[in-house]
Coordinates of C-alpha atoms and ligand atoms in Angstrom, one line a residue:
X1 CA -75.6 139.1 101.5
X2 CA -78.2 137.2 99.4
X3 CA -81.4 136.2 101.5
X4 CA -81.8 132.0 101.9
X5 CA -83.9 130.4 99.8
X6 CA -86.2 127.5 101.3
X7 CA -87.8 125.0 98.9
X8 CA -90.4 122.6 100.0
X9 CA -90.4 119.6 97.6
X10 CA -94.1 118.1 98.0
X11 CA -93.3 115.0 95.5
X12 CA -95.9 112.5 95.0
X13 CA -98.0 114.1 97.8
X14 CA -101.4 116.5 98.4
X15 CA -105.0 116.6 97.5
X16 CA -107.1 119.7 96.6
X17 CA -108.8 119.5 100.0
X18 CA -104.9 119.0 101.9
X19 CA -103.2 121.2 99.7
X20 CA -105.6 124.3 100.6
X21 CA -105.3 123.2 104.5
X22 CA -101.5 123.2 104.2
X23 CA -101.1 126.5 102.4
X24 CA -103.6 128.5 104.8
X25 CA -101.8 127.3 107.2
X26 CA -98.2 128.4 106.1
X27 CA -99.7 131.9 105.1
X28 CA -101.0 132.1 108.5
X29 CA -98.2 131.5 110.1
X30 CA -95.4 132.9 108.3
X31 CA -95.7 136.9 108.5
X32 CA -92.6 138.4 107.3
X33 CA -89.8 135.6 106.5
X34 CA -86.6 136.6 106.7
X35 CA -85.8 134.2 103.7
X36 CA -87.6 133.4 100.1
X37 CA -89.4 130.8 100.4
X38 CA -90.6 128.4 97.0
X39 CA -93.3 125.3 96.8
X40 CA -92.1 122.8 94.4
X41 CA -96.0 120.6 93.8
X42 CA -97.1 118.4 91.7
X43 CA -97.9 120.1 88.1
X44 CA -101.9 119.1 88.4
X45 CA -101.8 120.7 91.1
X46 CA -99.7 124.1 89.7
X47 CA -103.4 126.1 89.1
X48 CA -104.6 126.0 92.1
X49 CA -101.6 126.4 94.5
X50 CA -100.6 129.5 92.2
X51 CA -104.1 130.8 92.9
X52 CA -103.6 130.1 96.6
X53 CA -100.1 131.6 96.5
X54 CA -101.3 134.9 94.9
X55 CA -99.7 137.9 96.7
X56 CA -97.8 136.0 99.3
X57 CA -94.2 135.7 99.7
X58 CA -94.1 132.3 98.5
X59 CA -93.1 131.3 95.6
X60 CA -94.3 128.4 93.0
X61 CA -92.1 125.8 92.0
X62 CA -92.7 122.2 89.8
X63 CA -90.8 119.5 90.1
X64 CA -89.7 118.9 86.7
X65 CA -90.0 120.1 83.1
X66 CA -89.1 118.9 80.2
X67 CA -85.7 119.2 77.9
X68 CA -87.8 119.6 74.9
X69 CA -89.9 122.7 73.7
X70 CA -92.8 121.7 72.3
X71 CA -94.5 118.6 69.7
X72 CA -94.9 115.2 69.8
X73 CA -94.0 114.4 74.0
X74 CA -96.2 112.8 75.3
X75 CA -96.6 113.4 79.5
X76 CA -94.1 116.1 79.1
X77 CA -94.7 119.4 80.2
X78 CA -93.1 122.5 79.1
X79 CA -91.0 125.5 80.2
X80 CA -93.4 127.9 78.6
X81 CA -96.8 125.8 79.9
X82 CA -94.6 126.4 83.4
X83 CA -94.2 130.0 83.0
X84 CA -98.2 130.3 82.4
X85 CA -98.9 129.4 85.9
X86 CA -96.5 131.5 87.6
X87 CA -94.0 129.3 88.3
X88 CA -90.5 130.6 89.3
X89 CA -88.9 127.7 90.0
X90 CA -88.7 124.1 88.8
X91 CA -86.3 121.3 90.2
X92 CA -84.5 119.5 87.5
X93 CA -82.5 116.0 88.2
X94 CA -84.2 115.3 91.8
X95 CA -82.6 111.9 92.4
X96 CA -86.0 110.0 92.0
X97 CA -85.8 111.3 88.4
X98 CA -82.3 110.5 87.8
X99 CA -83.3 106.9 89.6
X100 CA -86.3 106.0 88.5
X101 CA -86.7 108.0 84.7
X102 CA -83.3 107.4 83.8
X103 CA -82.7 111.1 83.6
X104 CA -78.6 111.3 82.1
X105 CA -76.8 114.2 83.3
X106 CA -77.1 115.2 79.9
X107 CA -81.1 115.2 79.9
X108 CA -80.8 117.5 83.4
X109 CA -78.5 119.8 81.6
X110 CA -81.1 120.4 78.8
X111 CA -83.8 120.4 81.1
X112 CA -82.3 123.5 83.1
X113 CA -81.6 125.0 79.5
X114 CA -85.1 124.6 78.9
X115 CA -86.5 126.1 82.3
X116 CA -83.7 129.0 81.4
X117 CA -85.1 129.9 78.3
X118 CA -88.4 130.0 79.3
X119 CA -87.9 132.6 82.7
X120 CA -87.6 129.7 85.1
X121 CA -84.8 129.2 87.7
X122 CA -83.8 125.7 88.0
X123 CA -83.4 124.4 90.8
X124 CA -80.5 121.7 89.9
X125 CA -80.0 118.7 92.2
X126 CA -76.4 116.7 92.6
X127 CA -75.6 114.0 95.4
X128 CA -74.1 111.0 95.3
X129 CA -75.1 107.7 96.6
X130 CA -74.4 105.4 99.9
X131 CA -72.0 103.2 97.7
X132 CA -70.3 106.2 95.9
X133 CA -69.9 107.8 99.1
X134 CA -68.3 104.6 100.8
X135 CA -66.4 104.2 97.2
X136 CA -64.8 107.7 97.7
X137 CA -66.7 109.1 95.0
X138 CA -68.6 112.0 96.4
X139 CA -67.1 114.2 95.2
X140 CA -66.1 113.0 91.4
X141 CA -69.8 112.3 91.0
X142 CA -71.2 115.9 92.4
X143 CA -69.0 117.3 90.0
X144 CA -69.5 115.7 87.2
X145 CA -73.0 116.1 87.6
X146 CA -73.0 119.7 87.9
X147 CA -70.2 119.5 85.4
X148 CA -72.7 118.8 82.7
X149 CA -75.0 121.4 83.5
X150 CA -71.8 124.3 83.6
X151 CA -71.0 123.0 80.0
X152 CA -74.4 123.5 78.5
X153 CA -75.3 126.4 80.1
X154 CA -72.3 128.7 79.6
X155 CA -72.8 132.2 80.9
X156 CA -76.2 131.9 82.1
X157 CA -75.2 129.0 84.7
X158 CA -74.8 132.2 87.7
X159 CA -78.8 131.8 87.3
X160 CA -78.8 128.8 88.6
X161 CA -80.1 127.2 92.2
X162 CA -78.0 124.1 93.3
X163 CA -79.2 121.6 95.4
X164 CA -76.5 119.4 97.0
X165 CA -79.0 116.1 98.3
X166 CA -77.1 113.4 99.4
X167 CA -79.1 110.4 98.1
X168 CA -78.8 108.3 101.4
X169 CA -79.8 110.8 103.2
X170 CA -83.4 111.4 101.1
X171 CA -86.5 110.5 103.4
X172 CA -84.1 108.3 105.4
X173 CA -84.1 110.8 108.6
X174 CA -80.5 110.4 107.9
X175 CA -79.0 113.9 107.6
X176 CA -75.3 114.5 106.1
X177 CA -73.3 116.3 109.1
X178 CA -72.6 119.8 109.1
X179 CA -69.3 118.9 108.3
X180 CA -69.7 116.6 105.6
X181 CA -73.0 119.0 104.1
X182 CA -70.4 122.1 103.9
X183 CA -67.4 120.1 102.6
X184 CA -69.5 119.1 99.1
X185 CA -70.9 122.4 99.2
X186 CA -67.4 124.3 99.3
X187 CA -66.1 122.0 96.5
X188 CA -69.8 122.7 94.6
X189 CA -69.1 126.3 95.3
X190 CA -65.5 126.2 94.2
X191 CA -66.4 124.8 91.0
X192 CA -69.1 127.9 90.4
X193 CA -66.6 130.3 91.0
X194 CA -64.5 128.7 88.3
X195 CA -67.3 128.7 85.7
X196 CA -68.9 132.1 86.9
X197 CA -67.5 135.6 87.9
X198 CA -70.9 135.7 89.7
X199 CA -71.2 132.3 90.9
X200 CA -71.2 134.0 94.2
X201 CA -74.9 134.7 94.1
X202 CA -75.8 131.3 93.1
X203 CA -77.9 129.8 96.1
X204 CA -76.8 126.0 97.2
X205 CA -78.8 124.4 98.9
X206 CA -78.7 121.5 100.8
X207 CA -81.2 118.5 101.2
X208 CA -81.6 115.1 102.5
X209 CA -83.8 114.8 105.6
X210 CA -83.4 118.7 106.8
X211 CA -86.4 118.7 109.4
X212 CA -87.0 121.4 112.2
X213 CA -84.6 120.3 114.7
X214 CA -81.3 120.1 112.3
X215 CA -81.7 123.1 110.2
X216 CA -80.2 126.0 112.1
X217 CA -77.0 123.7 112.3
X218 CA -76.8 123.4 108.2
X219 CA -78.0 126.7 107.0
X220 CA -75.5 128.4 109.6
X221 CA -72.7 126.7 107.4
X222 CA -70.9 129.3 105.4
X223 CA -71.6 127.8 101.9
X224 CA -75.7 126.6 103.0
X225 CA -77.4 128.9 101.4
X226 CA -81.0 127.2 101.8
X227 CA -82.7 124.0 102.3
X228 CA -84.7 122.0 99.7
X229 CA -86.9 119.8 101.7
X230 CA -89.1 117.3 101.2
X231 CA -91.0 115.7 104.1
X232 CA -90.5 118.4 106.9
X233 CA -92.7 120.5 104.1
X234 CA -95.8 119.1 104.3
X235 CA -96.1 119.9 108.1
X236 CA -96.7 123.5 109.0
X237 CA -95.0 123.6 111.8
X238 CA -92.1 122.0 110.5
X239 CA -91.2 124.1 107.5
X240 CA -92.5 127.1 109.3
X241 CA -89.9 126.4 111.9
X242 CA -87.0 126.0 108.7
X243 CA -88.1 129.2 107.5
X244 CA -87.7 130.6 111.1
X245 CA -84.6 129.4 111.1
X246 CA -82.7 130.6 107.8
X247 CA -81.6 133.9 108.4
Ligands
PGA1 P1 -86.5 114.7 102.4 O1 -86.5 114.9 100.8 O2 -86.4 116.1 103.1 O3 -87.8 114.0 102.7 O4 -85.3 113.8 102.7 C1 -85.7 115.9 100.2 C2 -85.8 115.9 98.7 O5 -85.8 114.8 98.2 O6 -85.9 116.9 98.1

């Protein structure tokens, strides 16, 4: 059985001086995991938590990258600048981005094409929000999302990482239920299986407010396969306890 994956999603969040503290103190603490374990920080700060990171069982993530390879983008950042500063993973489609930037699920599909070709495992977020959920739409909306990402990525999409993050359930402390978590994530899984003979060792994980005291609930669901959190990471004893708890 594949190992869970937990991904801590800083966002708009750290310091050089808080950033040091926090990794220390999550290399301190975390002796063996049972799990992999990723950082997803903000890209000035990719250097110097890759330096910190060096020989530990945690992996660097960013939290974006662009859909185009090189020239004339300003702001953008690259696959291949990624890949220079050890990054493994980078989250494409995060909500805020599909919110705020306008990202189309066309631009996430490109960007995970991008992170693809250049060695990096995208880490590709779907969820729907508080009206489409009301509306019935969970799960037309999921799909299509992923959808997009399946049709421009062809063969390659069983080296993908899912993240199913209900968007009223982001920083909200309001978590999806076990039962309503697993449902999306057996029709997310369903629709892998239909685009991948390996789909089965795609990772899904699930987001939205996954703190210390919910997570053993969700990552015991049969198609959790990890967590991709965002607040509960920038406390040690918080995501240390996750970590603990995704066997
Ligand atoms: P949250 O954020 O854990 O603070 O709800 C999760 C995310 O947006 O990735």
């Amino acid at each position: 059985m594949k190992k869970k994956l937990i991904a801590g999603n800083w966002k708009m969040n750290g310091s050089l001086v808080a950033n040091e503290a926090l990794i220390k103190g999550l290399l301190t603490g975390l002796g063996t995991p049972g799990c992999q374990v990723a950082l997803c920080v903000p890209a000035v700060y990719l250097a110097q938590v890759h330096a910190l990171l060096a020989d530990s069982a945690i992996d660097l993530g960013a939290q974006d990258v662009s859909e185009h390879e090189i020239g004339a983008f300003t702001g953008e950042i690259s696959g291949a600048m990624l890949k220079e500063f050890g990054v493994r993973y980078a989250l494409v489609g995060h909500s805020e981005r599909r919110q705020y930037h306008f990202e189309t699920d066309a631009v996430v599909a490109a960007k995970a094409q991008r992170a693809l070709a250049g060695g990096i495992t995208p880490i590709v977020c779907v969820g729907e929000t508080l009206a489409e959920r009301e509306a019935g739409k969970t799960e037309e909306v999921v799909k299509r999302q992923l959808a997009a990402v399946i049709h421009t990525n062809g063969h390659c999409i069983s080296e993908i990482v899912v993240a199913y993050e209900p968007v009223w359930a982001i920083g909200t402390g309001k978590t999806a239920s076990v039962e309503q978590a697993q449902q999306v994530h057996a029709v997310l899984r369903a629709q892998l299986k239909a685009a991948s003979p390996q789909a089965d060792r795609i990772h899904i994980l699930y987001g939205g407010s996954m703190n210390a005291a919910n997570a053993a609930q969700l990552l015991a669901q049969p198609d959790i396969d990890g967590g991709l959190v965002g607040g509960a990471s920038l406390k040690v004893p918080d995501f240390l306890s996750i970590i603990a708890s995704a066997l």
